Tab-separated table of C-alpha atoms (C1' of nucleotides) in Angstrom:
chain	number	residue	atom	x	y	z
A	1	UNK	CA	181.857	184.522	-18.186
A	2	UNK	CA	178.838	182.378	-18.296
A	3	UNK	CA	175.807	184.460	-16.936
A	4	UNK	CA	173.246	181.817	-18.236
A	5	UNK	CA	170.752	181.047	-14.888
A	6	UNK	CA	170.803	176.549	-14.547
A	7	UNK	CA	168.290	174.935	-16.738
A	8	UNK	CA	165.701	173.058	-14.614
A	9	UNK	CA	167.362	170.061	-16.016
A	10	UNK	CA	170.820	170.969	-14.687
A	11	UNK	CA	169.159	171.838	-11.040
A	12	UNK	CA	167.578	168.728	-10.967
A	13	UNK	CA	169.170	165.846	-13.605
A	14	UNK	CA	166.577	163.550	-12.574
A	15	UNK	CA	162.909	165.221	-12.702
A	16	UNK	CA	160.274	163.313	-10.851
A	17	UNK	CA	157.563	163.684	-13.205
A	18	UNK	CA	159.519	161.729	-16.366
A	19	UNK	CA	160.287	159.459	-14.315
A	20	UNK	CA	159.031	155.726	-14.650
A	21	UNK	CA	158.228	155.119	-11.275
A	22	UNK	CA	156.431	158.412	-10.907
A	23	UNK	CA	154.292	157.561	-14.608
A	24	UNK	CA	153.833	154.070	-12.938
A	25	UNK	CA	152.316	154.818	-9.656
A	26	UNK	CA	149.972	157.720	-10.593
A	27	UNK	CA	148.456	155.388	-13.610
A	28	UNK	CA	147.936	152.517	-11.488
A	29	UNK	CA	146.216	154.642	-9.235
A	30	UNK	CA	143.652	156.001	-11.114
A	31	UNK	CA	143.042	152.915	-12.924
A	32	UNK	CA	142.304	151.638	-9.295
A	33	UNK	CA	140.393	154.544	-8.861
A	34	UNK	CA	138.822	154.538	-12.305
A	35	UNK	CA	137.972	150.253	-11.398
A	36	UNK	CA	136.406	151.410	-7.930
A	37	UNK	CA	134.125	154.277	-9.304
A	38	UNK	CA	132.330	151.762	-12.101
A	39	UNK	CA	131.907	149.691	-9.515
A	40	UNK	CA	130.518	152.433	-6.989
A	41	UNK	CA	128.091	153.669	-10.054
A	42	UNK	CA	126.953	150.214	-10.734
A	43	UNK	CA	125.281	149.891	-7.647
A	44	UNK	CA	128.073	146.971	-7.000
A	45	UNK	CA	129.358	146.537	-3.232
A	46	UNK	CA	133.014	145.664	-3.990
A	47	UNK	CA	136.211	147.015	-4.618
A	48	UNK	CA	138.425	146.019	-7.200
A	49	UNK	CA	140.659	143.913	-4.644
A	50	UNK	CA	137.292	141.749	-4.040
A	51	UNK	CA	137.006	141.630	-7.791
A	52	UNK	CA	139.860	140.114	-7.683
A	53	UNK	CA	140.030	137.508	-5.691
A	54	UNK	CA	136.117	136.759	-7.004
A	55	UNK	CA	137.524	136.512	-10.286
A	56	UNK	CA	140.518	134.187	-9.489
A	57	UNK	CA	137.494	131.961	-7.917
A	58	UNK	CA	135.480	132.135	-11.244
A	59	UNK	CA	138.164	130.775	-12.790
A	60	UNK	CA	139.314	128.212	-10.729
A	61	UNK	CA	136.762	127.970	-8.014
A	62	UNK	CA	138.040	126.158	-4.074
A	63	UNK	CA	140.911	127.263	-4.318
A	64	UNK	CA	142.937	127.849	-0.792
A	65	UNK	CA	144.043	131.016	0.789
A	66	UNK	CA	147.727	130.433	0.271
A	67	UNK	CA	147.132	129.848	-3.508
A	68	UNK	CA	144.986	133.284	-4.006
A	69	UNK	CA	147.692	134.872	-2.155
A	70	UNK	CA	149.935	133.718	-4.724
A	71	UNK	CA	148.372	134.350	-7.939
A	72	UNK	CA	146.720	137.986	-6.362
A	73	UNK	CA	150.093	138.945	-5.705
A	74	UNK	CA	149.147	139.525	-2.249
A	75	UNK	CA	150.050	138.114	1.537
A	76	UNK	CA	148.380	136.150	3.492
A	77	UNK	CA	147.019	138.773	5.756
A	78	UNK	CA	146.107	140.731	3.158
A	79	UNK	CA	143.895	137.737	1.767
A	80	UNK	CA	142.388	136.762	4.808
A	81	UNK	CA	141.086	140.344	5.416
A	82	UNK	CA	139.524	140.350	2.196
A	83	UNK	CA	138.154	136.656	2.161
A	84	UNK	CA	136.412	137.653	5.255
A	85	UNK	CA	134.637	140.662	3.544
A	86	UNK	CA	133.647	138.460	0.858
A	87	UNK	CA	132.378	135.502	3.866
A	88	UNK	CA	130.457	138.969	4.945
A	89	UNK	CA	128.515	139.753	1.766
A	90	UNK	CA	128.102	136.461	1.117
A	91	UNK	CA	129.532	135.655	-1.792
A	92	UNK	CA	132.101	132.875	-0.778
A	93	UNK	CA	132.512	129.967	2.069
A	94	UNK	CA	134.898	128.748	3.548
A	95	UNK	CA	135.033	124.398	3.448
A	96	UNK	CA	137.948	122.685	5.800
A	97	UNK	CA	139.922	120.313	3.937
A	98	UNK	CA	139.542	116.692	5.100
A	99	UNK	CA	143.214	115.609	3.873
A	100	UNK	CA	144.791	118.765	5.319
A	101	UNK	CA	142.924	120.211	8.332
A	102	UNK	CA	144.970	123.496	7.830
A	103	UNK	CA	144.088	124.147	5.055
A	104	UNK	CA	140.707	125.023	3.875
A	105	UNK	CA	139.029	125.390	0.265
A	106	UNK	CA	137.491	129.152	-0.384
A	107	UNK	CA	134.238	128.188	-2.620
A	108	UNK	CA	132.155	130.803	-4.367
A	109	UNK	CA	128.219	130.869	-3.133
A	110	UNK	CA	125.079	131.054	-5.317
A	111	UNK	CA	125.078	134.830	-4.966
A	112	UNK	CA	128.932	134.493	-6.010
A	113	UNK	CA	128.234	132.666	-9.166
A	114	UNK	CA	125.215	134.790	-9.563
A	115	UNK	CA	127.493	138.265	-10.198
A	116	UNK	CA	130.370	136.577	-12.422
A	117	UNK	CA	128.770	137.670	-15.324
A	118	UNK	CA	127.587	141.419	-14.109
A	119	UNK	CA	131.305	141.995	-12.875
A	120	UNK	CA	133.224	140.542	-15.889
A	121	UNK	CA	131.258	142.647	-18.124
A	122	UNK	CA	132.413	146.024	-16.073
A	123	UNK	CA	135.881	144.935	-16.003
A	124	UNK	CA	135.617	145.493	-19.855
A	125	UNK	CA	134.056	148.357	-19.432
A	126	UNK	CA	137.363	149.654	-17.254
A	127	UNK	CA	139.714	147.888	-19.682
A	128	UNK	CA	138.083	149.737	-22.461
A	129	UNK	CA	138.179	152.695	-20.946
A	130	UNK	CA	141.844	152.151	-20.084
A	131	UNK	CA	142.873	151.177	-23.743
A	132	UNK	CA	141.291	153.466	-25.567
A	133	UNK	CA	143.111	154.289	-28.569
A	134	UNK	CA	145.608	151.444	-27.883
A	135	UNK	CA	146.063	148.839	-30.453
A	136	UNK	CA	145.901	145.370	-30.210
A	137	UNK	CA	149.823	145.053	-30.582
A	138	UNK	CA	150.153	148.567	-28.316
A	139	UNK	CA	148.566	147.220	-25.778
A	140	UNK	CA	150.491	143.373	-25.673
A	141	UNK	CA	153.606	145.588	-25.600
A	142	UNK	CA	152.510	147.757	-22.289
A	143	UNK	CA	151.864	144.057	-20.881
A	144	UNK	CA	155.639	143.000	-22.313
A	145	UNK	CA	157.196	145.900	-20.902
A	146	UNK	CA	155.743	145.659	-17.604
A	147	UNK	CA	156.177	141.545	-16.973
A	148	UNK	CA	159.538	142.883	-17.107
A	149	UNK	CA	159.883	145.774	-15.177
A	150	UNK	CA	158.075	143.704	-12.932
A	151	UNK	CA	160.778	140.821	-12.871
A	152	UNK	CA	163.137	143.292	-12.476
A	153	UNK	CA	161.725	144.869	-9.309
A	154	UNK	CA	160.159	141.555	-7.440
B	1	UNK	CA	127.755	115.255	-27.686
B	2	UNK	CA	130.555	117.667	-26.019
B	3	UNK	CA	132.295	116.237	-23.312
B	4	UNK	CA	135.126	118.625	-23.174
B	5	UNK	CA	134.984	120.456	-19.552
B	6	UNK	CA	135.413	124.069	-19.753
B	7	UNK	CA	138.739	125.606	-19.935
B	8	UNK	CA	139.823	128.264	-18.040
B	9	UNK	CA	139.379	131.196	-20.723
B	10	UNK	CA	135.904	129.874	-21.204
B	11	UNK	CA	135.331	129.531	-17.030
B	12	UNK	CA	136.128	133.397	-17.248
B	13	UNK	CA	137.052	135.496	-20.522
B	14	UNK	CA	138.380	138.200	-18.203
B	15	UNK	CA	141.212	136.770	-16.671
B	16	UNK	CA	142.777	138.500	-13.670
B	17	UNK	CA	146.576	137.809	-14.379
B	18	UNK	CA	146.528	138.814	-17.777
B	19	UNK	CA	144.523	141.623	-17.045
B	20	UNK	CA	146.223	146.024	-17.313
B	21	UNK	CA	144.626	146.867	-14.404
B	22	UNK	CA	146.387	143.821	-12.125
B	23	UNK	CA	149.983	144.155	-14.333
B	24	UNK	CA	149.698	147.826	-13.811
B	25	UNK	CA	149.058	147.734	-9.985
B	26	UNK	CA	151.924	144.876	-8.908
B	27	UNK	CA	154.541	146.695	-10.734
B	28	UNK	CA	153.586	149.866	-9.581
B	29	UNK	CA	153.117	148.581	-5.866
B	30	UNK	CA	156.759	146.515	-5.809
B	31	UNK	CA	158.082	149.667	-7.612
B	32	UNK	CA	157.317	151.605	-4.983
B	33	UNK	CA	158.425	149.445	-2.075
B	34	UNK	CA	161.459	148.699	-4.236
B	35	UNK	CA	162.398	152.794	-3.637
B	36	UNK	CA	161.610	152.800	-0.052
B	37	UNK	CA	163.200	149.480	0.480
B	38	UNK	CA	166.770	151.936	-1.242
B	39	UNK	CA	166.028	155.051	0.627
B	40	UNK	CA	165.462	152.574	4.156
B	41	UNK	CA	168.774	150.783	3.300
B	42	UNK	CA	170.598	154.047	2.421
B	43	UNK	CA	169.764	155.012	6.352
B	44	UNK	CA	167.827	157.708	4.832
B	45	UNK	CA	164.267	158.897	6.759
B	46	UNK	CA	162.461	159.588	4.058
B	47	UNK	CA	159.550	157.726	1.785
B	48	UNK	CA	159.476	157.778	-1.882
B	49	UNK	CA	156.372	160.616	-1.778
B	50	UNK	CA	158.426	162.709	0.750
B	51	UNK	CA	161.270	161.840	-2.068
B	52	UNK	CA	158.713	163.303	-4.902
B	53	UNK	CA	158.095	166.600	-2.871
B	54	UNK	CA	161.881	167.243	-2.061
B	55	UNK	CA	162.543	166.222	-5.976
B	56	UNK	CA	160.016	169.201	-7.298
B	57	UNK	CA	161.827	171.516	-5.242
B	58	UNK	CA	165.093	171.007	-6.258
B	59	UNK	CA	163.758	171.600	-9.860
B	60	UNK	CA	162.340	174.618	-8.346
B	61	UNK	CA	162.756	176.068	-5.114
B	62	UNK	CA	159.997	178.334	-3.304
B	63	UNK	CA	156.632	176.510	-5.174
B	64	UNK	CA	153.255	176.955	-2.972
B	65	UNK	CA	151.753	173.606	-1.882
B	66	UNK	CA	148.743	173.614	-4.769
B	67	UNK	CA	151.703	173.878	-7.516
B	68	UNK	CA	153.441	171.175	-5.876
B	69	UNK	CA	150.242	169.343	-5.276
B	70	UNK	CA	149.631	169.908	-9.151
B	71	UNK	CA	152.787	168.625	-9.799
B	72	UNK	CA	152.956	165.747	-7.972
B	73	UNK	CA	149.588	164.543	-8.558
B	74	UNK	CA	147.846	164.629	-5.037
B	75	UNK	CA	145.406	165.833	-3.274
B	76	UNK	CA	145.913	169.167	-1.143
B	77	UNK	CA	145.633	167.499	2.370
B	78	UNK	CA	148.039	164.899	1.492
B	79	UNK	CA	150.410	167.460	0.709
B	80	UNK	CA	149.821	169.367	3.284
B	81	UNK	CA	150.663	166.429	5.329
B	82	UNK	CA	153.835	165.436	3.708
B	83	UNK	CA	155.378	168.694	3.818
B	84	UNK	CA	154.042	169.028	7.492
B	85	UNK	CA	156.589	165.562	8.109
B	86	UNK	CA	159.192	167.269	5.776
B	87	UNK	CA	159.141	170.481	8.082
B	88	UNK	CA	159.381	168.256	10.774
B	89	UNK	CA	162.190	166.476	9.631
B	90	UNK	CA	163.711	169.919	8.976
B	91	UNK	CA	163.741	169.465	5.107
B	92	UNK	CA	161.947	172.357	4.319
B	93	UNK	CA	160.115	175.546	5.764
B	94	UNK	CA	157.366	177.212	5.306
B	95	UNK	CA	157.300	181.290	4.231
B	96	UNK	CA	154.456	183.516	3.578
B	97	UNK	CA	153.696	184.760	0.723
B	98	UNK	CA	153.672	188.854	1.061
B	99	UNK	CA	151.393	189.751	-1.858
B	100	UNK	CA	149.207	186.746	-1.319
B	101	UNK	CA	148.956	186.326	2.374
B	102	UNK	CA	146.483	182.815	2.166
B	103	UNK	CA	149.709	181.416	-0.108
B	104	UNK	CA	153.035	180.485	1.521
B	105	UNK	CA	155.852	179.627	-0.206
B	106	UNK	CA	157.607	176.241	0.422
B	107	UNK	CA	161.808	176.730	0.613
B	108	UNK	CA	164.369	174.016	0.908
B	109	UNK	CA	166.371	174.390	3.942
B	110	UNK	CA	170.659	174.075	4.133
B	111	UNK	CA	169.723	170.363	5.147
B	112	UNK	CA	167.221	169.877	2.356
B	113	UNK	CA	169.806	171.314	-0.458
B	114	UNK	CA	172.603	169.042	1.026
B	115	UNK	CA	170.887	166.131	0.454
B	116	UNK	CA	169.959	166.605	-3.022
B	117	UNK	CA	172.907	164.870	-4.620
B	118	UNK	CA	172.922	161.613	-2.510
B	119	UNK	CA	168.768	161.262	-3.177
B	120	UNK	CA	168.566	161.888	-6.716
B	121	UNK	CA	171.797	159.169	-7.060
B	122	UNK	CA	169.433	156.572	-5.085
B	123	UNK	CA	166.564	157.392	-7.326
B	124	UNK	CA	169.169	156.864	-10.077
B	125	UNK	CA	169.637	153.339	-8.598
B	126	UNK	CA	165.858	152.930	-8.453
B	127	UNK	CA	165.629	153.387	-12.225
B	128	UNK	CA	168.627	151.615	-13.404
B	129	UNK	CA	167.088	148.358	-11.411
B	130	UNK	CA	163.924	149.027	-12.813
B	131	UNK	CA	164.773	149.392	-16.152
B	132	UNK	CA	167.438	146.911	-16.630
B	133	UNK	CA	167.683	145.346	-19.743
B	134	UNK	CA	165.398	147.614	-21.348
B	135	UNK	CA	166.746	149.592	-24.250
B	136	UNK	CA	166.710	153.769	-24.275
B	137	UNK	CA	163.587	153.097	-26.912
B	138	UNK	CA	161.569	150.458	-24.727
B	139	UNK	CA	161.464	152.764	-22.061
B	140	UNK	CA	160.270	155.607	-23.797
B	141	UNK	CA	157.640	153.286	-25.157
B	142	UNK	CA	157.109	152.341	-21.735
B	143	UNK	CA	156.063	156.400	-20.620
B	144	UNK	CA	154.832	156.881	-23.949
B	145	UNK	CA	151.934	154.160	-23.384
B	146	UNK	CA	151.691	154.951	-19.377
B	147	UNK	CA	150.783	158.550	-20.441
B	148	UNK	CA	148.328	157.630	-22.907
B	149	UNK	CA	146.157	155.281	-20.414
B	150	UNK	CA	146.759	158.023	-17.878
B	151	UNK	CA	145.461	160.268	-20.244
B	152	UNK	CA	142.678	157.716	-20.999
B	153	UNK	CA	141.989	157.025	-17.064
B	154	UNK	CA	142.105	160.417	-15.437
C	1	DT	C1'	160.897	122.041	11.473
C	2	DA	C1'	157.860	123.874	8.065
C	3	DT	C1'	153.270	125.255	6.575
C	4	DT	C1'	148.333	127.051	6.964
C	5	DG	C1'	145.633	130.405	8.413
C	6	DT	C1'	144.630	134.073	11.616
C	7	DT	C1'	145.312	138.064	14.509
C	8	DA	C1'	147.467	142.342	15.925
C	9	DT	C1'	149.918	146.470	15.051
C	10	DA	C1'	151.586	150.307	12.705
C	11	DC	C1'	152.197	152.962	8.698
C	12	DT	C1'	151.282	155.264	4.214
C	13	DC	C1'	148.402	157.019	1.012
C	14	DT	C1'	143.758	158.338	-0.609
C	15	DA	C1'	139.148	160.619	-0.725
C	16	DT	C1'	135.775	163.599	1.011
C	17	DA	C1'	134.047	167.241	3.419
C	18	DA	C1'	134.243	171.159	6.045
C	19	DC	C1'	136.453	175.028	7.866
C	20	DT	C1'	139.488	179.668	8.075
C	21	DA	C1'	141.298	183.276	6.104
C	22	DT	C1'	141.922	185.928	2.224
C	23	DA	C1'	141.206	187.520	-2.518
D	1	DT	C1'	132.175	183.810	-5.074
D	2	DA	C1'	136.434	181.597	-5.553
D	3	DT	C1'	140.975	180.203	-3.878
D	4	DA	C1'	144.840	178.735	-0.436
D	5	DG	C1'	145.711	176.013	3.109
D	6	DT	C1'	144.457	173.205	7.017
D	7	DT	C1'	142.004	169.891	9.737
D	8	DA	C1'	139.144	165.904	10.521
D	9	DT	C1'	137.455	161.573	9.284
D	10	DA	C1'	137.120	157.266	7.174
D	11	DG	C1'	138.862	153.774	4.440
D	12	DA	C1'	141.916	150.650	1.816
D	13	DG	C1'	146.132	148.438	1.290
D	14	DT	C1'	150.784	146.952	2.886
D	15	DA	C1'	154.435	145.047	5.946
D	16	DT	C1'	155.931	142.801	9.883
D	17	DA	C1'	155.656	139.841	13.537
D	18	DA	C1'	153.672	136.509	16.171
D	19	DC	C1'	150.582	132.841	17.190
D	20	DA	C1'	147.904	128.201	17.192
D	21	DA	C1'	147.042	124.159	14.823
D	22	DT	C1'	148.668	120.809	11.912
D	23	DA	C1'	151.849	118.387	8.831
DNA sequence: TATTGTTATACTCTATAACTATA
DNA sequence: TATAGTTATAGAGTATAACAATA
């Protein structure tokens, strides 16, 4: 006779919390956390979503709605809430575009240019934070393995 | 003189796409709609955090809600609220504790036990899509890295 | 017909604080 | 004083659908 009581692993053969989506979901949310609070303690009026979009513009600045939506991995809706919040603090304007009067070009303001640098410098402070202890190599292979994951899931 | 216009790393050194933080949030957000896309397609009522509670308590029946809040890595009113949608759905029920009577202890019902098998197989699915065409060692890499930023972020 | 951008709606999860009952 | 659990509130993000204007 076998009297032994079931091992937590035979009760449950798939246990939440080794799971990857489980791992994946609780990091990115304290990272988002971790992104809003250095924000919050800098003095800074954004979340990390506005960061975001602000830093696609720093980049590449009049860029449309559509194409933010695209490379913020967002939807439209999603991108028009948030461009309005930015139109609201003041930090980018919307510009119709003559060839395509759909369409219209998002363009960073003064005060937008103006907190580029501030911002960038505490998203290294959050990527620090983040990677501490990582190498270099460590950390291109976290990127690696999610790209795919990613792929895999889209 | 320099004539060279800027390129985009020098425009900004911080760039969003390449960026932990926005790798780490897409994957985990299309992770997560990829399991309640599975569960929604299965015919099954449930979300993947309603999942994550039942998944606990199959490991181990009877938990209060701060263990399971502990182990799931939420807050107390959100767990109060999905196991107020679980009891609802008739999942589990709620028992008081008689040596502790502010504690209750949280018991799968005959419904919540017979659907153990079929949700841990989708969540099996979930994985196996996830994780395709990683090897056994990439994806221990994988947690192994999540846990240390976790670690790093929390 | 398709695309751009917006609006509306509903849902889930999160964070914070405050409250009660009990220890 | 501290803990267990609940309730209330506010906020952010997502998904879907639908719409008007334009291509």
């Amino acid at each position: 006779m076998d009297a032994t009581p079931p091992t937590r692993e035979e009760l449950c053969p798939f246990p939440l919390r080794q799971s990857i989506g489980f791992l994946l979901v609780r990091t990115a949310l304290r990272l988002r956390l971790l992104g809003n609070t250095i924000l919050q303690e800098a003095g800074e009026d954004l979340t990390v979503d506005q960061w975001g979009i602000l830093n696609l513009l720093w980049e590449s600045d009049g860029q449309t709605p559509v194409e933010l939506a695209r490379r913020a991995d967002k939807d439209k809706p999603n991108v028009t809430r948030l461009l309005q919040i930015l139109e609201d603090k003041g930090y980018v304007a919307r510009q119709p575009d003559p060839k395509d009067r759909r369409s219209h070009r998002i363009l960073l303001t003064e005060a937008g240019r103006a907190i580029k640098d501030r911002l960038l410098e505490l998203g290294s402070t959050c990527h620090e934070r983040a990677c501490a202890g990582l190498s270099a190599q460590e950390v291109a292979t976290l990127k690696d393995l999610l790209n795919r994951v990613y792929r895999n899931v889209f």
